[in-house]
mmCIF file with all atom_site columns, C-alpha atoms in Angstrom:
data_model
loop_
_atom_site.group_PDB
_atom_site.id
_atom_site.type_symbol
_atom_site.label_atom_id
_atom_site.label_alt_id
_atom_site.label_comp_id
_atom_site.label_asym_id
_atom_site.label_entity_id
_atom_site.label_seq_id
_atom_site.pdbx_PDB_ins_code
_atom_site.Cartn_x
_atom_site.Cartn_y
_atom_site.Cartn_z
_atom_site.occupancy
_atom_site.B_iso_or_equiv
_atom_site.pdbx_formal_charge
_atom_site.auth_seq_id
_atom_site.auth_comp_id
_atom_site.auth_asym_id
_atom_site.auth_atom_id
_atom_site.pdbx_PDB_model_num
ATOM 1   C CA . MET G 1 1   ? 71.518  60.590  98.602  1.00 57.00 ? 11  MET G CA 1
ATOM 2   C CA . LYS G 1 2   ? 74.434  59.559  96.380  1.00 68.00 ? 12  LYS G CA 1
ATOM 3   C CA . LEU G 1 3   ? 72.117  59.587  93.352  1.00 65.00 ? 13  LEU G CA 1
ATOM 4   C CA . LEU G 1 4   ? 70.889  63.074  94.256  1.00 60.00 ? 14  LEU G CA 1
ATOM 5   C CA . ILE G 1 5   ? 74.449  64.367  94.564  1.00 68.00 ? 15  ILE G CA 1
ATOM 6   C CA . PHE G 1 6   ? 75.409  62.791  91.243  1.00 71.00 ? 16  PHE G CA 1
ATOM 7   C CA . ARG G 1 7   ? 72.351  64.230  89.442  1.00 66.00 ? 17  ARG G CA 1
ATOM 8   C CA . THR G 1 8   ? 72.976  67.675  90.940  1.00 67.00 ? 18  THR G CA 1
ATOM 9   C CA . ILE G 1 9   ? 76.620  67.705  89.853  1.00 72.00 ? 19  ILE G CA 1
ATOM 10  C CA . LEU G 1 10  ? 75.723  66.429  86.384  1.00 73.00 ? 20  LEU G CA 1
ATOM 11  C CA . ILE G 1 11  ? 72.981  69.026  85.857  1.00 69.00 ? 21  ILE G CA 1
ATOM 12  C CA . TYR G 1 12  ? 75.232  71.778  87.207  1.00 66.00 ? 22  TYR G CA 1
ATOM 13  C CA . LEU G 1 13  ? 78.048  70.896  84.804  1.00 71.00 ? 23  LEU G CA 1
ATOM 14  C CA . CYS G 1 14  ? 75.664  70.654  81.851  1.00 73.00 ? 24  CYS G CA 1
ATOM 15  C CA . VAL G 1 15  ? 74.030  74.007  82.646  1.00 69.00 ? 25  VAL G CA 1
ATOM 16  C CA . LEU G 1 16  ? 77.461  75.595  83.067  1.00 64.00 ? 26  LEU G CA 1
ATOM 17  C CA . PHE G 1 17  ? 78.548  74.180  79.702  1.00 70.00 ? 27  PHE G CA 1
ATOM 18  C CA . ALA G 1 18  ? 75.362  75.398  78.009  1.00 66.00 ? 28  ALA G CA 1
ATOM 19  C CA . MET G 1 19  ? 75.719  78.902  79.450  1.00 62.00 ? 29  MET G CA 1
ATOM 20  C CA . ARG G 1 20  ? 79.357  79.059  78.355  1.00 62.00 ? 30  ARG G CA 1
ATOM 21  C CA . LEU G 1 21  ? 78.315  77.810  74.929  1.00 62.00 ? 31  LEU G CA 1
ATOM 22  C CA . MET G 1 22  ? 75.777  80.607  74.605  1.00 57.00 ? 32  MET G CA 1
ATOM 23  C CA . GLY G 1 23  ? 78.292  83.199  75.802  1.00 56.00 ? 33  GLY G CA 1
ATOM 24  C CA . LYS G 1 24  ? 76.178  84.693  78.564  1.00 49.00 ? 34  LYS G CA 1
ATOM 25  C CA . ARG G 1 25  ? 76.941  88.156  79.800  1.00 48.00 ? 35  ARG G CA 1
ATOM 26  C CA . GLN G 1 26  ? 76.031  89.864  83.033  1.00 45.00 ? 36  GLN G CA 1
ATOM 27  C CA . LEU G 1 27  ? 72.347  89.632  83.905  1.00 44.00 ? 37  LEU G CA 1
ATOM 28  C CA . GLY G 1 28  ? 71.827  93.365  83.457  1.00 49.00 ? 38  GLY G CA 1
ATOM 29  C CA . GLU G 1 29  ? 73.155  93.116  79.899  1.00 56.00 ? 39  GLU G CA 1
ATOM 30  C CA . LEU G 1 30  ? 70.987  90.199  78.752  1.00 61.00 ? 40  LEU G CA 1
ATOM 31  C CA . GLN G 1 31  ? 68.843  90.631  75.680  1.00 62.00 ? 41  GLN G CA 1
ATOM 32  C CA . PRO G 1 32  ? 65.167  89.584  76.094  1.00 62.00 ? 42  PRO G CA 1
ATOM 33  C CA . GLU G 1 33  ? 65.661  86.212  74.376  1.00 65.00 ? 43  GLU G CA 1
ATOM 34  C CA . GLU G 1 34  ? 68.789  85.568  76.459  1.00 68.00 ? 44  GLU G CA 1
ATOM 35  C CA . LEU G 1 35  ? 66.910  86.252  79.685  1.00 67.00 ? 45  LEU G CA 1
ATOM 36  C CA . VAL G 1 36  ? 64.104  83.895  78.618  1.00 70.00 ? 46  VAL G CA 1
ATOM 37  C CA . SER G 1 37  ? 66.641  81.168  77.820  1.00 73.00 ? 47  SER G CA 1
ATOM 38  C CA . THR G 1 38  ? 68.345  81.645  81.192  1.00 73.00 ? 48  THR G CA 1
ATOM 39  C CA . ILE G 1 39  ? 65.058  81.366  83.095  1.00 74.00 ? 49  ILE G CA 1
ATOM 40  C CA . LEU G 1 40  ? 63.971  78.270  81.162  1.00 74.00 ? 50  LEU G CA 1
ATOM 41  C CA . ILE G 1 41  ? 67.332  76.559  81.660  1.00 74.00 ? 51  ILE G CA 1
ATOM 42  C CA . SER G 1 42  ? 67.258  77.193  85.410  1.00 75.00 ? 52  SER G CA 1
ATOM 43  C CA . ASN G 1 43  ? 63.743  75.751  85.657  1.00 76.00 ? 53  ASN G CA 1
ATOM 44  C CA . LEU G 1 44  ? 64.660  72.691  83.599  1.00 72.00 ? 54  LEU G CA 1
ATOM 45  C CA . ALA G 1 45  ? 67.702  72.075  85.759  1.00 71.00 ? 55  ALA G CA 1
ATOM 46  C CA . SER G 1 46  ? 65.672  72.192  88.955  1.00 74.00 ? 56  SER G CA 1
ATOM 47  C CA . ILE G 1 47  ? 63.228  69.527  87.694  1.00 73.00 ? 57  ILE G CA 1
ATOM 48  C CA . SER G 1 48  ? 65.781  66.716  87.587  1.00 68.00 ? 58  SER G CA 1
ATOM 49  C CA . ILE G 1 49  ? 67.454  67.810  90.817  1.00 69.00 ? 59  ILE G CA 1
ATOM 50  C CA . GLU G 1 50  ? 64.239  67.965  92.870  1.00 69.00 ? 60  GLU G CA 1
ATOM 51  C CA . SER G 1 51  ? 62.527  64.841  91.476  1.00 71.00 ? 61  SER G CA 1
ATOM 52  C CA . GLU G 1 52  ? 64.479  61.585  91.315  1.00 69.00 ? 62  GLU G CA 1
ATOM 53  C CA . ASP G 1 53  ? 61.629  59.959  89.387  1.00 74.00 ? 63  ASP G CA 1
ATOM 54  C CA . VAL G 1 54  ? 62.275  62.217  86.394  1.00 71.00 ? 64  VAL G CA 1
ATOM 55  C CA . PRO G 1 55  ? 65.033  60.978  84.061  1.00 76.00 ? 65  PRO G CA 1
ATOM 56  C CA . VAL G 1 56  ? 68.041  63.241  83.744  1.00 74.00 ? 66  VAL G CA 1
ATOM 57  C CA . THR G 1 57  ? 67.511  63.316  79.985  1.00 75.00 ? 67  THR G CA 1
ATOM 58  C CA . ALA G 1 58  ? 64.171  65.028  80.597  1.00 72.00 ? 68  ALA G CA 1
ATOM 59  C CA . SER G 1 59  ? 66.173  68.120  81.529  1.00 71.00 ? 69  SER G CA 1
ATOM 60  C CA . LEU G 1 60  ? 69.287  67.676  79.417  1.00 76.00 ? 70  LEU G CA 1
ATOM 61  C CA . ILE G 1 61  ? 67.560  67.320  76.030  1.00 78.00 ? 71  ILE G CA 1
ATOM 62  C CA . PRO G 1 62  ? 65.426  70.507  76.374  1.00 78.00 ? 72  PRO G CA 1
ATOM 63  C CA . LEU G 1 63  ? 68.402  72.294  77.951  1.00 75.00 ? 73  LEU G CA 1
ATOM 64  C CA . PHE G 1 64  ? 70.673  71.750  74.968  1.00 79.00 ? 74  PHE G CA 1
ATOM 65  C CA . LEU G 1 65  ? 67.780  72.351  72.568  1.00 80.00 ? 75  LEU G CA 1
ATOM 66  C CA . ILE G 1 66  ? 67.346  75.819  74.104  1.00 76.00 ? 76  ILE G CA 1
ATOM 67  C CA . ALA G 1 67  ? 71.105  76.398  73.825  1.00 77.00 ? 77  ALA G CA 1
ATOM 68  C CA . ALA G 1 68  ? 70.973  75.369  70.152  1.00 81.00 ? 78  ALA G CA 1
ATOM 69  C CA . LEU G 1 69  ? 68.044  77.705  69.491  1.00 78.00 ? 79  LEU G CA 1
ATOM 70  C CA . GLU G 1 70  ? 69.914  80.536  71.200  1.00 75.00 ? 80  GLU G CA 1
ATOM 71  C CA . LEU G 1 71  ? 72.970  79.955  69.004  1.00 78.00 ? 81  LEU G CA 1
ATOM 72  C CA . LEU G 1 72  ? 70.762  79.757  65.901  1.00 81.00 ? 82  LEU G CA 1
ATOM 73  C CA . GLY G 1 73  ? 69.049  82.988  66.864  1.00 77.00 ? 83  GLY G CA 1
ATOM 74  C CA . SER G 1 74  ? 72.422  84.691  67.359  1.00 76.00 ? 84  SER G CA 1
ATOM 75  C CA . ALA G 1 75  ? 73.605  83.524  63.939  1.00 80.00 ? 85  ALA G CA 1
ATOM 76  C CA . LEU G 1 76  ? 70.424  84.725  62.223  1.00 80.00 ? 86  LEU G CA 1
ATOM 77  C CA . SER G 1 77  ? 70.581  88.038  64.076  1.00 73.00 ? 87  SER G CA 1
ATOM 78  C CA . PHE G 1 78  ? 74.137  88.528  62.841  1.00 76.00 ? 88  PHE G CA 1
ATOM 79  C CA . ARG G 1 79  ? 73.065  87.933  59.243  1.00 80.00 ? 89  ARG G CA 1
ATOM 80  C CA . SER G 1 80  ? 69.748  89.815  59.302  1.00 80.00 ? 90  SER G CA 1
ATOM 81  C CA . GLN G 1 81  ? 69.123  93.171  60.954  1.00 72.00 ? 91  GLN G CA 1
ATOM 82  C CA . LYS G 1 82  ? 65.366  92.679  60.556  1.00 78.00 ? 92  LYS G CA 1
ATOM 83  C CA . PHE G 1 83  ? 65.525  89.387  62.449  1.00 74.00 ? 93  PHE G CA 1
ATOM 84  C CA . PHE G 1 84  ? 67.621  91.035  65.169  1.00 73.00 ? 94  PHE G CA 1
ATOM 85  C CA . ASN G 1 85  ? 65.072  93.848  65.531  1.00 71.00 ? 95  ASN G CA 1
ATOM 86  C CA . LEU G 1 86  ? 62.250  91.287  65.692  1.00 71.00 ? 96  LEU G CA 1
ATOM 87  C CA . LEU G 1 87  ? 64.044  89.255  68.345  1.00 68.00 ? 97  LEU G CA 1
ATOM 88  C CA . SER G 1 88  ? 65.610  91.979  70.483  1.00 69.00 ? 98  SER G CA 1
ATOM 89  C CA . GLY G 1 89  ? 63.668  95.110  69.615  1.00 71.00 ? 99  GLY G CA 1
ATOM 90  C CA . ARG G 1 90  ? 65.061  98.511  68.682  1.00 77.00 ? 100 ARG G CA 1
ATOM 91  C CA . PRO G 1 91  ? 66.893  101.147 70.702  1.00 82.00 ? 101 PRO G CA 1
ATOM 92  C CA . LYS G 1 92  ? 64.520  103.929 71.769  1.00 85.00 ? 102 LYS G CA 1
ATOM 93  C CA . THR G 1 93  ? 65.419  107.606 72.046  1.00 88.00 ? 103 THR G CA 1
ATOM 94  C CA . VAL G 1 94  ? 63.905  109.046 75.240  1.00 89.00 ? 104 VAL G CA 1
ATOM 95  C CA . ILE G 1 95  ? 65.679  112.424 75.422  1.00 90.00 ? 105 ILE G CA 1
ATOM 96  C CA . LEU G 1 96  ? 66.592  114.641 72.483  1.00 89.00 ? 106 LEU G CA 1
ATOM 97  C CA . ASN G 1 97  ? 68.188  118.059 72.940  1.00 88.00 ? 107 ASN G CA 1
ATOM 98  C CA . GLY G 1 98  ? 67.210  118.130 76.601  1.00 86.00 ? 108 GLY G CA 1
ATOM 99  C CA . GLU G 1 99  ? 63.541  117.322 75.963  1.00 87.00 ? 109 GLU G CA 1
ATOM 100 C CA . ILE G 1 100 ? 61.976  114.118 77.283  1.00 86.00 ? 110 ILE G CA 1
ATOM 101 C CA . ASP G 1 101 ? 59.812  112.148 74.875  1.00 85.00 ? 111 ASP G CA 1
ATOM 102 C CA . GLN G 1 102 ? 56.870  111.386 77.152  1.00 79.00 ? 112 GLN G CA 1
ATOM 103 C CA . ASN G 1 103 ? 55.447  108.840 74.706  1.00 78.00 ? 113 ASN G CA 1
ATOM 104 C CA . ALA G 1 104 ? 58.663  106.831 74.606  1.00 72.00 ? 114 ALA G CA 1
ATOM 105 C CA . LEU G 1 105 ? 59.065  106.075 78.311  1.00 69.00 ? 115 LEU G CA 1
ATOM 106 C CA . ARG G 1 106 ? 56.748  105.683 81.271  1.00 63.00 ? 116 ARG G CA 1
ATOM 107 C CA . PRO G 1 107 ? 57.156  106.225 84.164  1.00 75.00 ? 117 PRO G CA 1
ATOM 108 C CA . VAL G 1 108 ? 59.593  109.107 84.086  1.00 79.00 ? 118 VAL G CA 1
ATOM 109 C CA . ALA G 1 109 ? 60.852  108.117 87.550  1.00 82.00 ? 119 ALA G CA 1
ATOM 110 C CA . ASP G 1 110 ? 62.668  105.168 85.955  1.00 84.00 ? 120 ASP G CA 1
ATOM 111 C CA . LEU G 1 111 ? 64.355  107.513 83.511  1.00 86.00 ? 121 LEU G CA 1
ATOM 112 C CA . MET G 1 112 ? 65.504  109.871 86.261  1.00 88.00 ? 122 MET G CA 1
ATOM 113 C CA . GLU G 1 113 ? 66.896  106.932 88.250  1.00 87.00 ? 123 GLU G CA 1
ATOM 114 C CA . ALA G 1 114 ? 68.829  105.725 85.200  1.00 88.00 ? 124 ALA G CA 1
ATOM 115 C CA . LEU G 1 115 ? 70.164  109.241 84.586  1.00 90.00 ? 125 LEU G CA 1
ATOM 116 C CA . ARG G 1 116 ? 71.381  109.490 88.171  1.00 91.00 ? 126 ARG G CA 1
ATOM 117 C CA . GLY G 1 117 ? 73.209  106.227 87.577  1.00 91.00 ? 127 GLY G CA 1
ATOM 118 C CA . LYS G 1 118 ? 75.099  108.113 84.836  1.00 91.00 ? 128 LYS G CA 1
ATOM 119 C CA . ASP G 1 119 ? 75.805  111.061 87.213  1.00 91.00 ? 129 ASP G CA 1
ATOM 120 C CA . VAL G 1 120 ? 73.285  113.222 85.343  1.00 91.00 ? 130 VAL G CA 1
ATOM 121 C CA . PHE G 1 121 ? 70.726  115.052 87.490  1.00 90.00 ? 131 PHE G CA 1
ATOM 122 C CA . ASP G 1 122 ? 69.243  117.508 84.994  1.00 90.00 ? 132 ASP G CA 1
ATOM 123 C CA . PRO G 1 123 ? 67.692  116.184 81.759  1.00 89.00 ? 133 PRO G CA 1
ATOM 124 C CA . ARG G 1 124 ? 68.399  119.554 80.135  1.00 90.00 ? 134 ARG G CA 1
ATOM 125 C CA . ASP G 1 125 ? 72.108  118.686 80.227  1.00 92.00 ? 135 ASP G CA 1
ATOM 126 C CA . VAL G 1 126 ? 71.497  115.731 77.893  1.00 92.00 ? 136 VAL G CA 1
ATOM 127 C CA . SER G 1 127 ? 71.969  115.967 74.149  1.00 92.00 ? 137 SER G CA 1
ATOM 128 C CA . TYR G 1 128 ? 70.324  112.604 73.630  1.00 90.00 ? 138 TYR G CA 1
ATOM 129 C CA . ALA G 1 129 ? 69.620  109.498 75.680  1.00 91.00 ? 139 ALA G CA 1
ATOM 130 C CA . ILE G 1 130 ? 68.779  106.081 74.291  1.00 90.00 ? 140 ILE G CA 1
ATOM 131 C CA . ILE G 1 131 ? 67.393  102.969 75.936  1.00 86.00 ? 141 ILE G CA 1
ATOM 132 C CA . GLU G 1 132 ? 69.306  100.066 74.444  1.00 81.00 ? 142 GLU G CA 1
ATOM 133 C CA . THR G 1 133 ? 67.717  96.729  73.641  1.00 74.00 ? 143 THR G CA 1
ATOM 134 C CA . ASN G 1 134 ? 69.216  95.203  76.805  1.00 70.00 ? 144 ASN G CA 1
ATOM 135 C CA . GLY G 1 135 ? 67.521  97.854  78.974  1.00 75.00 ? 145 GLY G CA 1
ATOM 136 C CA . THR G 1 136 ? 70.581  99.989  79.708  1.00 83.00 ? 146 THR G CA 1
ATOM 137 C CA . LEU G 1 137 ? 70.601  103.750 79.159  1.00 89.00 ? 147 LEU G CA 1
ATOM 138 C CA . SER G 1 138 ? 73.202  105.403 76.929  1.00 91.00 ? 148 SER G CA 1
ATOM 139 C CA . VAL G 1 139 ? 73.635  109.138 77.490  1.00 93.00 ? 149 VAL G CA 1
ATOM 140 C CA . ALA G 1 140 ? 75.425  111.839 75.519  1.00 92.00 ? 150 ALA G CA 1
ATOM 141 C CA . LEU G 1 141 ? 75.745  115.217 77.239  1.00 92.00 ? 151 LEU G CA 1
ATOM 142 C CA . ARG G 1 142 ? 75.526  118.560 75.526  1.00 90.00 ? 152 ARG G CA 1
ATOM 143 C CA . PRO G 1 143 ? 78.996  119.741 74.425  1.00 86.00 ? 153 PRO G CA 1
ATOM 144 C CA . GLU G 1 144 ? 79.029  122.565 76.953  1.00 85.00 ? 154 GLU G CA 1
ATOM 145 C CA . LYS G 1 145 ? 78.160  120.124 79.749  1.00 85.00 ? 155 LYS G CA 1
ATOM 146 C CA . GLU G 1 146 ? 80.897  117.625 78.952  1.00 83.00 ? 156 GLU G CA 1
ATOM 147 C CA . PRO G 1 147 ? 83.708  117.476 81.536  1.00 82.00 ? 157 PRO G CA 1
ATOM 148 C CA . ALA G 1 148 ? 86.895  119.216 80.440  1.00 76.00 ? 158 ALA G CA 1
ATOM 149 C CA . ARG G 1 149 ? 89.725  117.031 79.170  1.00 76.00 ? 159 ARG G CA 1
ATOM 150 C CA . LEU G 1 150 ? 93.423  117.784 79.260  1.00 70.00 ? 160 LEU G CA 1
ATOM 151 C CA . SER G 1 151 ? 93.438  118.141 75.473  1.00 73.00 ? 161 SER G CA 1
ATOM 152 C CA . ASP G 1 152 ? 90.703  120.773 75.745  1.00 72.00 ? 162 ASP G CA 1
ATOM 153 C CA . LEU G 1 153 ? 92.911  122.730 78.148  1.00 73.00 ? 163 LEU G CA 1
ATOM 154 C CA . GLN G 1 154 ? 95.890  122.256 75.818  1.00 74.00 ? 164 GLN G CA 1
ATOM 155 C CA . LEU G 1 155 ? 97.930  120.752 78.629  1.00 69.00 ? 165 LEU G CA 1
ATOM 156 C CA . ARG G 1 156 ? 100.875 118.521 77.851  1.00 71.00 ? 166 ARG G CA 1
ATOM 157 C CA . VAL G 1 157 ? 100.574 115.040 79.278  1.00 62.00 ? 167 VAL G CA 1
ATOM 158 C CA . GLU G 1 158 ? 103.643 113.090 80.287  1.00 63.00 ? 168 GLU G CA 1
ATOM 159 C CA . HIS G 1 159 ? 103.721 109.341 79.830  1.00 60.00 ? 169 HIS G CA 1
ATOM 160 C CA . CYS G 1 160 ? 101.488 107.716 82.424  1.00 62.00 ? 170 CYS G CA 1
ATOM 161 C CA . HIS G 1 161 ? 102.045 104.176 83.675  1.00 68.00 ? 171 HIS G CA 1
ATOM 162 C CA . ALA G 1 162 ? 98.850  102.181 84.050  1.00 72.00 ? 172 ALA G CA 1
ATOM 163 C CA . THR G 1 163 ? 98.601  100.260 87.308  1.00 85.00 ? 173 THR G CA 1
ATOM 164 C CA . ILE G 1 164 ? 97.325  96.698  86.995  1.00 90.00 ? 174 ILE G CA 1
ATOM 165 C CA . PRO G 1 165 ? 97.070  93.734  89.405  1.00 92.00 ? 175 PRO G CA 1
ATOM 166 C CA . PHE G 1 166 ? 99.857  91.162  89.552  1.00 93.00 ? 176 PHE G CA 1
ATOM 167 C CA . VAL G 1 167 ? 98.436  89.017  92.375  1.00 93.00 ? 177 VAL G CA 1
ATOM 168 C CA . LEU G 1 168 ? 94.808  88.643  93.453  1.00 89.00 ? 178 LEU G CA 1
ATOM 169 C CA . ASP G 1 169 ? 94.068  86.625  96.591  1.00 86.00 ? 179 ASP G CA 1
ATOM 170 C CA . GLY G 1 170 ? 97.244  84.587  96.189  1.00 86.00 ? 180 GLY G CA 1
ATOM 171 C CA . GLN G 1 171 ? 96.689  83.909  92.476  1.00 89.00 ? 181 GLN G CA 1
ATOM 172 C CA . VAL G 1 172 ? 99.500  85.136  90.229  1.00 91.00 ? 182 VAL G CA 1
ATOM 173 C CA . LEU G 1 173 ? 98.420  86.848  86.997  1.00 91.00 ? 183 LEU G CA 1
ATOM 174 C CA . GLU G 1 174 ? 101.273 85.843  84.722  1.00 90.00 ? 184 GLU G CA 1
ATOM 175 C CA . ASP G 1 175 ? 100.047 87.792  81.674  1.00 89.00 ? 185 ASP G CA 1
ATOM 176 C CA . ASN G 1 176 ? 99.923  91.050  83.638  1.00 90.00 ? 186 ASN G CA 1
ATOM 177 C CA . LEU G 1 177 ? 103.496 90.524  84.810  1.00 91.00 ? 187 LEU G CA 1
ATOM 178 C CA . HIS G 1 178 ? 104.688 90.014  81.227  1.00 91.00 ? 188 HIS G CA 1
ATOM 179 C CA . TRP G 1 179 ? 102.800 93.081  79.973  1.00 88.00 ? 189 TRP G CA 1
ATOM 180 C CA . CYS G 1 180 ? 104.731 95.220  82.441  1.00 89.00 ? 190 CYS G CA 1
ATOM 181 C CA . GLY G 1 181 ? 108.088 93.655  81.602  1.00 89.00 ? 191 GLY G CA 1
ATOM 182 C CA . LYS G 1 182 ? 108.233 91.616  84.805  1.00 92.00 ? 192 LYS G CA 1
ATOM 183 C CA . ASP G 1 183 ? 108.486 87.903  85.496  1.00 92.00 ? 193 ASP G CA 1
ATOM 184 C CA . ARG G 1 184 ? 108.003 85.337  88.224  1.00 91.00 ? 194 ARG G CA 1
ATOM 185 C CA . ALA G 1 185 ? 111.508 86.026  89.539  1.00 92.00 ? 195 ALA G CA 1
ATOM 186 C CA . TRP G 1 186 ? 110.589 89.683  90.148  1.00 93.00 ? 196 TRP G CA 1
ATOM 187 C CA . LEU G 1 187 ? 107.476 88.553  91.968  1.00 92.00 ? 197 LEU G CA 1
ATOM 188 C CA . GLU G 1 188 ? 109.462 86.165  94.133  1.00 92.00 ? 198 GLU G CA 1
ATOM 189 C CA . ARG G 1 189 ? 111.961 88.900  95.032  1.00 92.00 ? 199 ARG G CA 1
ATOM 190 C CA . THR G 1 190 ? 109.153 91.307  95.865  1.00 93.00 ? 200 THR G CA 1
ATOM 191 C CA . ALA G 1 191 ? 107.412 88.759  98.065  1.00 92.00 ? 201 ALA G CA 1
ATOM 192 C CA . GLN G 1 192 ? 110.677 87.901  99.857  1.00 93.00 ? 202 GLN G CA 1
ATOM 193 C CA . ALA G 1 193 ? 111.390 91.585  100.445 1.00 92.00 ? 203 ALA G CA 1
ATOM 194 C CA . ASN G 1 194 ? 108.135 91.665  102.396 1.00 91.00 ? 204 ASN G CA 1
ATOM 195 C CA . THR G 1 195 ? 108.828 88.300  104.100 1.00 90.00 ? 205 THR G CA 1
ATOM 196 C CA . LEU G 1 196 ? 105.931 86.691  102.260 1.00 90.00 ? 206 LEU G CA 1
ATOM 197 C CA . LEU G 1 197 ? 105.187 83.893  99.858  1.00 89.00 ? 207 LEU G CA 1
ATOM 198 C CA . PRO G 1 198 ? 103.178 84.801  96.726  1.00 89.00 ? 208 PRO G CA 1
ATOM 199 C CA . GLN G 1 199 ? 100.217 82.797  98.007  1.00 88.00 ? 209 GLN G CA 1
ATOM 200 C CA . GLU G 1 200 ? 100.201 84.921  101.179 1.00 90.00 ? 210 GLU G CA 1
ATOM 201 C CA . ILE G 1 201 ? 99.563  88.105  99.178  1.00 91.00 ? 211 ILE G CA 1
ATOM 202 C CA . LEU G 1 202 ? 95.994  89.360  99.038  1.00 90.00 ? 212 LEU G CA 1
ATOM 203 C CA . LEU G 1 203 ? 96.681  92.099  96.488  1.00 91.00 ? 213 LEU G CA 1
ATOM 204 C CA . LEU G 1 204 ? 99.736  93.238  94.560  1.00 93.00 ? 214 LEU G CA 1
ATOM 205 C CA . VAL G 1 205 ? 99.428  95.951  91.934  1.00 93.00 ? 215 VAL G CA 1
ATOM 206 C CA . GLY G 1 206 ? 102.073 97.790  89.956  1.00 91.00 ? 216 GLY G CA 1
ATOM 207 C CA . ASN G 1 207 ? 103.258 98.973  86.552  1.00 89.00 ? 217 ASN G CA 1
ATOM 208 C CA . GLU G 1 208 ? 106.398 99.128  84.394  1.00 87.00 ? 218 GLU G CA 1
ATOM 209 C CA . THR G 1 209 ? 108.288 100.937 87.142  1.00 86.00 ? 219 THR G CA 1
ATOM 210 C CA . GLU G 1 210 ? 109.508 99.488  90.434  1.00 86.00 ? 220 GLU G CA 1
ATOM 211 C CA . ASP G 1 211 ? 106.661 101.093 92.370  1.00 88.00 ? 221 ASP G CA 1
ATOM 212 C CA . TYR G 1 212 ? 104.037 98.703  93.696  1.00 91.00 ? 222 TYR G CA 1
ATOM 213 C CA . PHE G 1 213 ? 101.364 98.329  96.344  1.00 92.00 ? 223 PHE G CA 1
ATOM 214 C CA . LEU G 1 214 ? 101.191 95.112  98.353  1.00 93.00 ? 224 LEU G CA 1
ATOM 215 C CA . LEU G 1 215 ? 98.474  94.006  100.738 1.00 90.00 ? 225 LEU G CA 1
ATOM 216 C CA . LYS G 1 216 ? 98.966  90.994  102.956 1.00 88.00 ? 226 LYS G CA 1
ATOM 217 C CA . LYS G 1 217 ? 96.163  88.554  103.569 1.00 83.00 ? 227 LYS G CA 1
ATOM 218 C CA . GLU G 1 218 ? 96.089  89.576  107.194 1.00 71.00 ? 228 GLU G CA 1
ATOM 219 C CA . ARG G 1 219 ? 95.148  93.002  105.773 1.00 53.00 ? 229 ARG G CA 1
ATOM 220 C CA . ARG G 1 220 ? 98.277  94.926  106.779 1.00 47.00 ? 230 ARG G CA 1
ATOM 221 C CA . ALA G 1 221 ? 99.381  97.098  103.878 1.00 46.00 ? 231 ALA G CA 1
ATOM 222 C CA . THR G 1 222 ? 102.973 97.523  102.760 1.00 50.00 ? 232 THR G CA 1
ATOM 223 C CA . VAL G 1 223 ? 103.824 100.256 100.289 1.00 49.00 ? 233 VAL G CA 1
ATOM 224 C CA . HIS G 1 224 ? 107.147 100.371 98.453  1.00 52.00 ? 234 HIS G CA 1
ATOM 225 C CA . GLU G 1 225 ? 108.364 103.516 96.794  1.00 47.00 ? 235 GLU G CA 1
ATOM 226 C CA . GLY G 1 226 ? 110.793 102.857 93.952  1.00 46.00 ? 236 GLY G CA 1
#
């Protein structure tokens, strides 16, 4: 049992290191070769965990070889557009000026589902839509269908303070405090004003002003108006 635990921890740490080395993104954003590498690495990791008769190196050597190939492929893709197209494919235009290219995408139900994910329900509203190499859909609406912006309405905009988190589940985000001109002392005063310790805060968000929103871990909200 101790050997199994040790092998599991070792394989986990090595897989984590390899994935960090390759710079993995979210699964939905993986390129085809990245998805293949991820699947292979997971299978290799399971071999040494499930079978104690298999040496750990039987998984580690192929694991890091795949990571090295992934890094090599990324470097070659950066230097050669042709190699990138060969490895990842090309973006494909599926809608142009409101007309669906029926030869570019089948079935059309998948396209309509992806459009709804972009809050578009009528293909005629689309200037062009492209399926990226990672499978996501990029959509540009016709100019007359674009939502109005304040600049379009020629409205003057006063300075707006962006609200960002200062504490998440008891963890203090020091950089966010500094960006808003605050420090740990301000956080301590704010926590004391609500009879709390920083680690007892579930969520604390604010901006450059003294306004903030604080949520205790027992899920009772306290709002302070500056």
